[in-house]
PDB file of C-alpha atoms in Angstrom:
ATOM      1  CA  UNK A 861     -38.713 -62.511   4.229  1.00  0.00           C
ATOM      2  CA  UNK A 862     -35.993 -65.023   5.067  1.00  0.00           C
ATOM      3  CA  UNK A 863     -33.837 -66.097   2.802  1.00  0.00           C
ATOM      4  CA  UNK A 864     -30.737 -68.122   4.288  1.00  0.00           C
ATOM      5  CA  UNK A 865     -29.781 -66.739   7.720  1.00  0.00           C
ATOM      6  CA  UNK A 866     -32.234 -63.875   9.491  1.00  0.00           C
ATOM      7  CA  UNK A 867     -31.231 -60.869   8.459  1.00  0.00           C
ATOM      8  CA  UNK A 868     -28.604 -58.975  10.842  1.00  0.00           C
ATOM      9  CA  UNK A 869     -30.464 -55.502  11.104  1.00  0.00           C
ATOM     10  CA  UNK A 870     -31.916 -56.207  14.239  1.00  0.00           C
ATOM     11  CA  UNK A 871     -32.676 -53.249  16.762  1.00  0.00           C
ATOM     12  CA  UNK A 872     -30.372 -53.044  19.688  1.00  0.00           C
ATOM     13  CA  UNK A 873     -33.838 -53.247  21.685  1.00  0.00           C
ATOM     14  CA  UNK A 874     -34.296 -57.170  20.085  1.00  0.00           C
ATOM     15  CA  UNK A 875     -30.522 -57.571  20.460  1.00  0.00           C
ATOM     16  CA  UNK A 876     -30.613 -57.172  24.748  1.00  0.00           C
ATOM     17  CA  UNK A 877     -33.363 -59.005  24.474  1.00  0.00           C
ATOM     18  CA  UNK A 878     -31.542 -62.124  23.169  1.00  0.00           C
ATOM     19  CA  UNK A 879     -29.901 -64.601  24.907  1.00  0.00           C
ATOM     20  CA  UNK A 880     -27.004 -66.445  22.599  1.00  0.00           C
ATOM     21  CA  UNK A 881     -26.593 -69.821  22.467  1.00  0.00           C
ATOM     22  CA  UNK A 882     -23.081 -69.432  21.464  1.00  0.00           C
ATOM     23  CA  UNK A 883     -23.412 -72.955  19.240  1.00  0.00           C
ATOM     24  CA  UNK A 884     -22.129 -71.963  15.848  1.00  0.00           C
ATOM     25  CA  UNK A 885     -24.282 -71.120  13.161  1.00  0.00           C
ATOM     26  CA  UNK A 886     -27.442 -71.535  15.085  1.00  0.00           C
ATOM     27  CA  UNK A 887     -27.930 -67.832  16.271  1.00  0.00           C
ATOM     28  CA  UNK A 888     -27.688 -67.199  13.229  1.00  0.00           C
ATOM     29  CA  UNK A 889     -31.026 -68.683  12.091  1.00  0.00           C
ATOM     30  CA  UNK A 890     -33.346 -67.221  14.858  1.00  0.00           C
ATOM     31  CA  UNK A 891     -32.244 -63.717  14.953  1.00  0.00           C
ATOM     32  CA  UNK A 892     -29.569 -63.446  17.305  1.00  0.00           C
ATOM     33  CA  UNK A 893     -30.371 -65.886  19.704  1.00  0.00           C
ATOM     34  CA  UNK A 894     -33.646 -66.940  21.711  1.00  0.00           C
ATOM     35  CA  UNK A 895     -35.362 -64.466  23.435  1.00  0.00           C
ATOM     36  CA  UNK A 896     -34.979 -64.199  27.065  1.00  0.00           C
ATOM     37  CA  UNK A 897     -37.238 -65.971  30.015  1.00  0.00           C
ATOM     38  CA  UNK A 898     -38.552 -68.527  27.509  1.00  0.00           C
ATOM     39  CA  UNK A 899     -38.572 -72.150  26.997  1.00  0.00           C
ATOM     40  CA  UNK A 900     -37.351 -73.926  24.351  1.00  0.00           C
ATOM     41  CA  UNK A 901     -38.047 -77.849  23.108  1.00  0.00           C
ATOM     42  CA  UNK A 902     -35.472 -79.438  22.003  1.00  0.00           C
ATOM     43  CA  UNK A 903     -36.658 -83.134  19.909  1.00  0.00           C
ATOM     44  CA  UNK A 904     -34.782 -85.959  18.687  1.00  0.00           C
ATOM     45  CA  UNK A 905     -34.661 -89.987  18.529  1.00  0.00           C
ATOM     46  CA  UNK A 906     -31.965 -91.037  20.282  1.00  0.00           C
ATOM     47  CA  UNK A 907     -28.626 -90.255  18.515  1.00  0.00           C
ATOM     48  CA  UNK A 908     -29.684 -87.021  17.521  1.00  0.00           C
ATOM     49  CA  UNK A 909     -27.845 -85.118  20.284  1.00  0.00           C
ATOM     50  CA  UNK A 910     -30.751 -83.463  22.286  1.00  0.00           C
ATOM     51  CA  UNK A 911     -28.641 -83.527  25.891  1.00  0.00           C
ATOM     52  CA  UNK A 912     -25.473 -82.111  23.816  1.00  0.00           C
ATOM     53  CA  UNK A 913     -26.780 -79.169  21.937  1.00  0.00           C
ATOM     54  CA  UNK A 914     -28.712 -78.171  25.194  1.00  0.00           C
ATOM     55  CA  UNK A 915     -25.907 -78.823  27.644  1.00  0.00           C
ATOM     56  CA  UNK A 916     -23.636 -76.511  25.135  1.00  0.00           C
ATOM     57  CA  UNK A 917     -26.620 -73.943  25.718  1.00  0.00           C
ATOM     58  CA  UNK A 918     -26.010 -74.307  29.534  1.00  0.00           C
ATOM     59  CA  UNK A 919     -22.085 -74.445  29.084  1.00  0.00           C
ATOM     60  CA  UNK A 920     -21.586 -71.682  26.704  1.00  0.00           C
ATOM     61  CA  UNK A 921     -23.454 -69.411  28.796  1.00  0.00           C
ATOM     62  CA  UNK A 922     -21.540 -69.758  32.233  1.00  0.00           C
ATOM     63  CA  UNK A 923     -18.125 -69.668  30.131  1.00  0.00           C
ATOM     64  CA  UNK A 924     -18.717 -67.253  27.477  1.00  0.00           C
ATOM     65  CA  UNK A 925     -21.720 -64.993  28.946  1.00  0.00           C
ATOM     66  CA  UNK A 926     -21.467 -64.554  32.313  1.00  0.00           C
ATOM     67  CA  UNK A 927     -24.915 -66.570  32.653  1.00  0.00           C
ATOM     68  CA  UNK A 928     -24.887 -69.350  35.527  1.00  0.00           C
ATOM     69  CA  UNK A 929     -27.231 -72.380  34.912  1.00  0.00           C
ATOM     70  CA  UNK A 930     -29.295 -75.628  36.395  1.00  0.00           C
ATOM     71  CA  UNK A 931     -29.335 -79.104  34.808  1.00  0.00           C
ATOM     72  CA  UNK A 932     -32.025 -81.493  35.706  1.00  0.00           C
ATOM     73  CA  UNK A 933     -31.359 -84.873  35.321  1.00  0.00           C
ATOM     74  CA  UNK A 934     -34.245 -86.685  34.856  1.00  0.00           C
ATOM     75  CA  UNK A 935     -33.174 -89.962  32.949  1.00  0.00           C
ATOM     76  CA  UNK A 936     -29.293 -89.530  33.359  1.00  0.00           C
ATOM     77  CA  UNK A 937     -27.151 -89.711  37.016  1.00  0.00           C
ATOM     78  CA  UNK A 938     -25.115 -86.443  37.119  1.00  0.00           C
ATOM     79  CA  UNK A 939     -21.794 -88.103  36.805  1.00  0.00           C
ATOM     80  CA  UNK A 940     -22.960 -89.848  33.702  1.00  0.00           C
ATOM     81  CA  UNK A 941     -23.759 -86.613  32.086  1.00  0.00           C
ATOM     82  CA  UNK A 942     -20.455 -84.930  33.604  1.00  0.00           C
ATOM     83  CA  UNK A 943     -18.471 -87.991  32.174  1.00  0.00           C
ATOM     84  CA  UNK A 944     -20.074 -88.206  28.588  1.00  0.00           C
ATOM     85  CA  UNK A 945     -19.619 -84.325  27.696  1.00  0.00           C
ATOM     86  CA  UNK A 946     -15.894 -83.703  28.746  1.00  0.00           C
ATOM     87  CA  UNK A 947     -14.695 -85.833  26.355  1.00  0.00           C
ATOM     88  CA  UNK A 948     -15.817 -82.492  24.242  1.00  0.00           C
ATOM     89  CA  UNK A 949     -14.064 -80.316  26.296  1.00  0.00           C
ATOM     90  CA  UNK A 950     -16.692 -79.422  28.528  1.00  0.00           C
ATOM     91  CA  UNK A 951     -15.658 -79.519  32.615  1.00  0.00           C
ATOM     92  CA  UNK A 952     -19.142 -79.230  34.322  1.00  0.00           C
ATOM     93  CA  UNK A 953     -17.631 -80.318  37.504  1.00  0.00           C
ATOM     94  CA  UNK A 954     -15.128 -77.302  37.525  1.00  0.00           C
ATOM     95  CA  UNK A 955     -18.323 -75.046  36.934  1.00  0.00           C
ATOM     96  CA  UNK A 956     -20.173 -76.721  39.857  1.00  0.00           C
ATOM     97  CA  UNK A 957     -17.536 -76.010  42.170  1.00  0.00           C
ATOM     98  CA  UNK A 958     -17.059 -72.296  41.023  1.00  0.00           C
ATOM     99  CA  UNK A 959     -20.866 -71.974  41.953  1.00  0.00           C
ATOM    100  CA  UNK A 960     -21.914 -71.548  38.316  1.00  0.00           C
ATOM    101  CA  UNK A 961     -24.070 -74.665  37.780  1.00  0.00           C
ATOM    102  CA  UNK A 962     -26.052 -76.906  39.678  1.00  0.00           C
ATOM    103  CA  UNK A 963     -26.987 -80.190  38.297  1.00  0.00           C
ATOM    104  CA  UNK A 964     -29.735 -81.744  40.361  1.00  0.00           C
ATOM    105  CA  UNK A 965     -30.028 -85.313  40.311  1.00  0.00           C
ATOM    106  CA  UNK A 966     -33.788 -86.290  39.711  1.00  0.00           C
ATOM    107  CA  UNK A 967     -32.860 -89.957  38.342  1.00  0.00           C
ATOM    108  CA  UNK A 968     -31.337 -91.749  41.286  1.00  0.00           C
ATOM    109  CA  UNK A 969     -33.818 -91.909  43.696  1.00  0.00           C
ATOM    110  CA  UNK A 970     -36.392 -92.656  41.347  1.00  0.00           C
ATOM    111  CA  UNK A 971     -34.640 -95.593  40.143  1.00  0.00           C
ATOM    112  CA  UNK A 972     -33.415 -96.614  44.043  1.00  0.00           C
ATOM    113  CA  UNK A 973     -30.317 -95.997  43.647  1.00  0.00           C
ATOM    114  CA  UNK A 974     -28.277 -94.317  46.453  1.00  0.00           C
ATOM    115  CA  UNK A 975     -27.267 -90.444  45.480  1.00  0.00           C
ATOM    116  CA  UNK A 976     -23.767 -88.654  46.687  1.00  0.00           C
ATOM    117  CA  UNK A 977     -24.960 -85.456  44.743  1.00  0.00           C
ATOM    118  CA  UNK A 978     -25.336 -82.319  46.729  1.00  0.00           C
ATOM    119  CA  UNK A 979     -28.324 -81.510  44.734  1.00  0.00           C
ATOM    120  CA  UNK A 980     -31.230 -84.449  45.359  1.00  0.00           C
ATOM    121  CA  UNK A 981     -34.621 -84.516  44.597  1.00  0.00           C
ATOM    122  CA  UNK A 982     -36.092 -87.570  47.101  1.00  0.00           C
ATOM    123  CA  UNK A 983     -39.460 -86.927  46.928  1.00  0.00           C
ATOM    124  CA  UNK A 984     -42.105 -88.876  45.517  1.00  0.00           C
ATOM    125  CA  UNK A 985     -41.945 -87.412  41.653  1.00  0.00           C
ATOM    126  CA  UNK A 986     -44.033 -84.521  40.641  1.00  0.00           C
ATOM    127  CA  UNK A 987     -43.551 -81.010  39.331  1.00  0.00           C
ATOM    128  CA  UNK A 988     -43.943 -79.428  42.203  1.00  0.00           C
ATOM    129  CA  UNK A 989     -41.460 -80.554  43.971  1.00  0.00           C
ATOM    130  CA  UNK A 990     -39.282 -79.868  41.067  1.00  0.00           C
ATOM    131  CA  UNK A 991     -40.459 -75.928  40.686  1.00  0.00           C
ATOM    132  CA  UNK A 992     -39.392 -75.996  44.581  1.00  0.00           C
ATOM    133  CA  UNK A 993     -35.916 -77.255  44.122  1.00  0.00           C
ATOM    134  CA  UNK A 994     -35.133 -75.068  40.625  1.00  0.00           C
ATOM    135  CA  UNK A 995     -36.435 -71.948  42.458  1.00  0.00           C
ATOM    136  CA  UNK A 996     -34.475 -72.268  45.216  1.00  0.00           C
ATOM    137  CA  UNK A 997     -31.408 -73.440  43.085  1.00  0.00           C
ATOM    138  CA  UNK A 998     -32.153 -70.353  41.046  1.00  0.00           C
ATOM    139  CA  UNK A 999     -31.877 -68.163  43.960  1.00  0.00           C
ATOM    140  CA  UNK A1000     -28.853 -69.561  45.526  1.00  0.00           C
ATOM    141  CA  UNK A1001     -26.783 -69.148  42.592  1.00  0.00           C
ATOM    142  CA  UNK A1002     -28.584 -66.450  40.431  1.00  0.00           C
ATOM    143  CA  UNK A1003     -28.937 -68.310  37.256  1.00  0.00           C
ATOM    144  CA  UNK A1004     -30.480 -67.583  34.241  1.00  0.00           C
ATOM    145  CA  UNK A1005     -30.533 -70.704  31.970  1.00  0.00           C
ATOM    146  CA  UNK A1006     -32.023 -73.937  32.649  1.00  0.00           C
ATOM    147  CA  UNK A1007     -32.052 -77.469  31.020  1.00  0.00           C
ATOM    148  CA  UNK A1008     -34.590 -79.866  31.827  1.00  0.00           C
ATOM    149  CA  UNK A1009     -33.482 -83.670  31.027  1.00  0.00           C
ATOM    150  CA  UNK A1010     -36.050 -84.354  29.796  1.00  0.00           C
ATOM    151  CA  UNK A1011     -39.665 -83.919  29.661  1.00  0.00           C
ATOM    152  CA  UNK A1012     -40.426 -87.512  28.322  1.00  0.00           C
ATOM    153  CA  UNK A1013     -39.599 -89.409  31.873  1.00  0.00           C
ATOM    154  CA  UNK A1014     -41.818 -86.691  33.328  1.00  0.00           C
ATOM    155  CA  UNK A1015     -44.569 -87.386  30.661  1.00  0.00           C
ATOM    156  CA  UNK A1016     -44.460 -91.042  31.082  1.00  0.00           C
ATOM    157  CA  UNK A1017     -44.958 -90.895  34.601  1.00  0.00           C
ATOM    158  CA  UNK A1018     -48.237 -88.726  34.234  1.00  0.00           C
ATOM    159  CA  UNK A1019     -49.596 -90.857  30.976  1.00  0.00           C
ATOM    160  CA  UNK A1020     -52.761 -88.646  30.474  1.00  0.00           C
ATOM    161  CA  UNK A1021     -51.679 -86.352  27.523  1.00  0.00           C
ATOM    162  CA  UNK A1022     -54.282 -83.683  29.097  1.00  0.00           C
ATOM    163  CA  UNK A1023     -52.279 -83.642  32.662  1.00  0.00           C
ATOM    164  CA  UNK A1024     -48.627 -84.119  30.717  1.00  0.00           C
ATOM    165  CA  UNK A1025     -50.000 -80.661  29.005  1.00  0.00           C
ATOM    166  CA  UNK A1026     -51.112 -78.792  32.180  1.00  0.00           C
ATOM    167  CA  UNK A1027     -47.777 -79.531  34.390  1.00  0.00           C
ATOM    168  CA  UNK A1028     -45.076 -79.051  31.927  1.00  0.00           C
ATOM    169  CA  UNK A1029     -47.013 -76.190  31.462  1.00  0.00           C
ATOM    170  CA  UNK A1030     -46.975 -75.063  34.868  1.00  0.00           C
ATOM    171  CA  UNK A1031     -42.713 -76.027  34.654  1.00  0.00           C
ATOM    172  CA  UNK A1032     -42.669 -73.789  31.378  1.00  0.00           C
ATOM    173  CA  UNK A1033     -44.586 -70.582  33.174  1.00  0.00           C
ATOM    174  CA  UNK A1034     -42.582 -71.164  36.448  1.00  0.00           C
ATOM    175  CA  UNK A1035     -39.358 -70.866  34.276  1.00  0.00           C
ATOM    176  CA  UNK A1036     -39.934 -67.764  32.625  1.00  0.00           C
ATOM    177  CA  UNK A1037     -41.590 -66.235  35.640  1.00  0.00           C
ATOM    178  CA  UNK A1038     -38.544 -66.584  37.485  1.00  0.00           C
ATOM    179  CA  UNK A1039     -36.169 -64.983  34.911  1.00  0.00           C
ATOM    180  CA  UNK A1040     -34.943 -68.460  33.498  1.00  0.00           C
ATOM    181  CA  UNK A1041     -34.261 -68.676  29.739  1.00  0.00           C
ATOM    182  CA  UNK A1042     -34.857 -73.078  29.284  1.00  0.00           C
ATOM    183  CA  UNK A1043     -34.249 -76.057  26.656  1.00  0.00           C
ATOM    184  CA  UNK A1044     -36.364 -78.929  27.503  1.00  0.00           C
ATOM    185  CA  UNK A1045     -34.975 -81.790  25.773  1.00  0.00           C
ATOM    186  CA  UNK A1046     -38.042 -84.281  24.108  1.00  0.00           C
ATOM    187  CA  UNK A1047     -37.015 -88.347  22.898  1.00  0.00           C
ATOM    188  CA  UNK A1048     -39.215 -88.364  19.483  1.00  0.00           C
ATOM    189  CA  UNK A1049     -40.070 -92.077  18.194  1.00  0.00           C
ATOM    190  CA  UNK A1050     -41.560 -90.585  15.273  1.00  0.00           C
ATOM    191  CA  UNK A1051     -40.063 -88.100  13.129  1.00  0.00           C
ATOM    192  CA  UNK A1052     -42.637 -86.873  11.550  1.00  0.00           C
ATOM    193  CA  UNK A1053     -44.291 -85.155  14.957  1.00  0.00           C
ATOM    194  CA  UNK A1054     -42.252 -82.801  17.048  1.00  0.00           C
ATOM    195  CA  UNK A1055     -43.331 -84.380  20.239  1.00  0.00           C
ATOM    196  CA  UNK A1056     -43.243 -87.459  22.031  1.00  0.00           C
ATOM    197  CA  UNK A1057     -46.961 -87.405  23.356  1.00  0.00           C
ATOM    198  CA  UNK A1058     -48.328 -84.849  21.225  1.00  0.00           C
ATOM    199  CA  UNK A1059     -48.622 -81.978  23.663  1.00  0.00           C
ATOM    200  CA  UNK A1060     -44.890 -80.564  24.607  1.00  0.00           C
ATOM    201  CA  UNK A1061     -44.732 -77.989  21.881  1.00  0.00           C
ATOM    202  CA  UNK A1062     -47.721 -76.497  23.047  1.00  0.00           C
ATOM    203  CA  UNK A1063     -46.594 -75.494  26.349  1.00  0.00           C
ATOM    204  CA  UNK A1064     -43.431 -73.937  25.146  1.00  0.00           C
ATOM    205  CA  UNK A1065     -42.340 -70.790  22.925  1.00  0.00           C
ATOM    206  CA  UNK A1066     -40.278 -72.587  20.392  1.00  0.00           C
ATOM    207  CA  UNK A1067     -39.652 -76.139  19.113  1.00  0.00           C
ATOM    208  CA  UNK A1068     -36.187 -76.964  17.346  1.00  0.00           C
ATOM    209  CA  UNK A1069     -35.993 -80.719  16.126  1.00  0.00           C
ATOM    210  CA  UNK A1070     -32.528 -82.494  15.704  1.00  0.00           C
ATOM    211  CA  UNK A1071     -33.134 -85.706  12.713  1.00  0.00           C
ATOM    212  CA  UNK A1072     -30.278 -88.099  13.001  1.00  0.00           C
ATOM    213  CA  UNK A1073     -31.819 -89.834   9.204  1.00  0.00           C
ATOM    214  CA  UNK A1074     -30.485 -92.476   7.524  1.00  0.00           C
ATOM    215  CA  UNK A1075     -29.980 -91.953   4.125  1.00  0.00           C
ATOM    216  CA  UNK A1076     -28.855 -95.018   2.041  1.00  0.00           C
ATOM    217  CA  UNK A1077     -25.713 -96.521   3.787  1.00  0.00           C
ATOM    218  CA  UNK A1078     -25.388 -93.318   6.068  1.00  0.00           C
ATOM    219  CA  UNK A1079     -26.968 -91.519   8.982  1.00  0.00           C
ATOM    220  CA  UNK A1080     -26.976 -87.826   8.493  1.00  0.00           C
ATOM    221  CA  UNK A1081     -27.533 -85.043  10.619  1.00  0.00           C
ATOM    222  CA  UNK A1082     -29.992 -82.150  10.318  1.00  0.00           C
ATOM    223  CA  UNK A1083     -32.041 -80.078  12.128  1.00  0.00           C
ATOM    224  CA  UNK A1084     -35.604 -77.163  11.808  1.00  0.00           C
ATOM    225  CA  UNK A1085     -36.343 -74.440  13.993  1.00  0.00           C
ATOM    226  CA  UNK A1086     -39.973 -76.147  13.592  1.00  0.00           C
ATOM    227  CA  UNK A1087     -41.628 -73.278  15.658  1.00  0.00           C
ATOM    228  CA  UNK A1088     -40.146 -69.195  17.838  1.00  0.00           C
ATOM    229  CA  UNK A1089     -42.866 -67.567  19.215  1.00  0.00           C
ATOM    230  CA  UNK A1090     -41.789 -63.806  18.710  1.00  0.00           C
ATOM    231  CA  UNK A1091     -39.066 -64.521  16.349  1.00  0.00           C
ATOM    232  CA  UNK A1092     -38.319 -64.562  12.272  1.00  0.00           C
ATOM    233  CA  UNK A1093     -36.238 -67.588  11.744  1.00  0.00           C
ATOM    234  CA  UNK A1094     -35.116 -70.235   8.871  1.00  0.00           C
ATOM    235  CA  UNK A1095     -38.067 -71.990   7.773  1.00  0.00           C
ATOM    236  CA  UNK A1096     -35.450 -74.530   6.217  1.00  0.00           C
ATOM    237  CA  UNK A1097     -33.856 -77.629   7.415  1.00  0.00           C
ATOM    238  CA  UNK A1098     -30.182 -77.231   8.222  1.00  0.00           C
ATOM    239  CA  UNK A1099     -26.964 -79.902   8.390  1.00  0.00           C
ATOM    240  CA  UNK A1100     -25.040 -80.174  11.876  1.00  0.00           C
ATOM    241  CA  UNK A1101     -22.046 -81.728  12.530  1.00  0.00           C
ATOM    242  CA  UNK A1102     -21.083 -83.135  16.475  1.00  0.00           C
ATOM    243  CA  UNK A1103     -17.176 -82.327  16.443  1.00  0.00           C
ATOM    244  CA  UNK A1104     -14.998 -83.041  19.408  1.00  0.00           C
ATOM    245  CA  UNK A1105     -16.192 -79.464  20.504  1.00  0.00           C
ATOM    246  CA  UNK A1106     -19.613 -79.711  20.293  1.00  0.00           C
ATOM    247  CA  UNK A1107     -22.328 -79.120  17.691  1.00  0.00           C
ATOM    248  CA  UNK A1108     -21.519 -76.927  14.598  1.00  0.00           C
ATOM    249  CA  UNK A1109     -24.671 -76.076  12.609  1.00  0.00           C
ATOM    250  CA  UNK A1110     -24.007 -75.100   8.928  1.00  0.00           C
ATOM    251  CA  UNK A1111     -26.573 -72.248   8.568  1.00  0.00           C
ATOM    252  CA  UNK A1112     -26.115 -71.782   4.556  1.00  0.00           C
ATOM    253  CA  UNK A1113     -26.767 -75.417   3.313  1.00  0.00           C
ATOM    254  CA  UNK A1114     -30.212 -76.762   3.271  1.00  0.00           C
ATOM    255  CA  UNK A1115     -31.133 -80.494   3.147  1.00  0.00           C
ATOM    256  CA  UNK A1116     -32.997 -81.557   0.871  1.00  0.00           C
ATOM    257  CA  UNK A1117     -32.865 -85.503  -0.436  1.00  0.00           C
ATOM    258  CA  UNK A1118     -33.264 -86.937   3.495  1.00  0.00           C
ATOM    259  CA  UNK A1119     -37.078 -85.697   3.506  1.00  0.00           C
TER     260      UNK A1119
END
């Protein structure tokens, strides 16, 4: 049974089979880490943090595992993201040009606006095109995490909940087929569901929801490993704090008045 953090006798089988987020205090509450070659959801209302706690995924890999990575920007431009998260620390642009990371722009050109990015997508939008570009990225620089930011541009641009299910899907399996452990961040404009259109959970191994709550005069910060396919973890609903060096998950309190 859980009780506070998963218990630390895990195998050394499960162990190599994790892949560590390297945020503090979150490992701790899925086992070790996620498992490998999945995808992950990662839900919020704006303010929560989605981008953040899934770029620190990406980042924490390439500088503390040895694990190169892919952003997709679906909603941001690449220099926006680059801008917003090294004011904690984090140079993505020093990682691109090591050959680490690869942020593709998929916002510009949907938007018409002009790209200088060396990673593009132009074409019309769809998820093909978008399985084409991360495979190839893949290969080129042998990653093994992904972010994709986010699903609910993608989803509004299909509508139909029943297509929105089949091609992030699709994105999911291609993922894990090619040996890509992924977040796939989610904007949630009602807490009390753990997706936007009522589908993105489905298609993916795990769910973890971010609540940015206001309680009285004060927002706080919290966040529940709502679903891990494969994988005991805290059935509870944890504080995080954003510091100046990223998120900090406090594994031993529980929330309790916000809900």
């Amino acid at each position: 049974m859980y009780d506070g953090a998963v218990s630390e006798e895990i195998s050394m089988e499960d162990e190599a089979n994790r892949v560590k987020t390297g945020i503090p205090g979150f490992d701790e509450l899925c086992g070790g880490g996620l498992i490998r070659d999945r995808t992950y959801l990662i839900s919020g209302t704006s303010g929560a943090g989605k981008t953040n706690f899934s770029i620190q995924f990406i980042y924490n890999g390439i500088t503390k595992y040895g694990e190169n990575g892919i952003i997709v920007a679906t909603e941001e431009r690449p220099e926006q993201i680059r801008e917003n998260v090294l004011k904690l620390g984090w140079d993505l642009q020093a990682l691109e040009d090591e050959n680490k990371l690869v942020i593709i722009d998929a916002c510009s050109t949907k938007i018409g606006i002009p790209s200088q990015e060396k990673y593009v997508d132009v074409r019309p939008f769809d998820i093909r095109s978008m399985m084409d570009q991360i495979i190839a990225t893949q290969e080129e620089i042998n990653a093994k995490r992904a972010l994709i930011d986010s699903t609910t541009s993608v989803s509004f641009y299909l509508q139909d909940p029943a297509k929105i299910r089949i091609e992030l899907l699709k994105l999911s399996t291609t993922l894990e087929v090619i040996g890509l452990t992924s977040m796939m961040t989610c904007e949630l404009i009602d807490e009390s569901k753990p997706s936007r259109f009522g589908v993105e959970n489905f298609v993916t191994d795990g769910t973890i929801v971010l609540y940015y709550k206001r309680h009285e005069n004060v927002r706080m910060r919290s966040m529940e490993i709502y679903k891990m396919r494969g994988s005991d973890h805290s059935k509870k609903i944890h504080p995080y704090d954003i510091t100046p060096n990223g998120f900090v998950i406090h594994p031993h309190e529980e929330v309790y008045s916000m809900f």
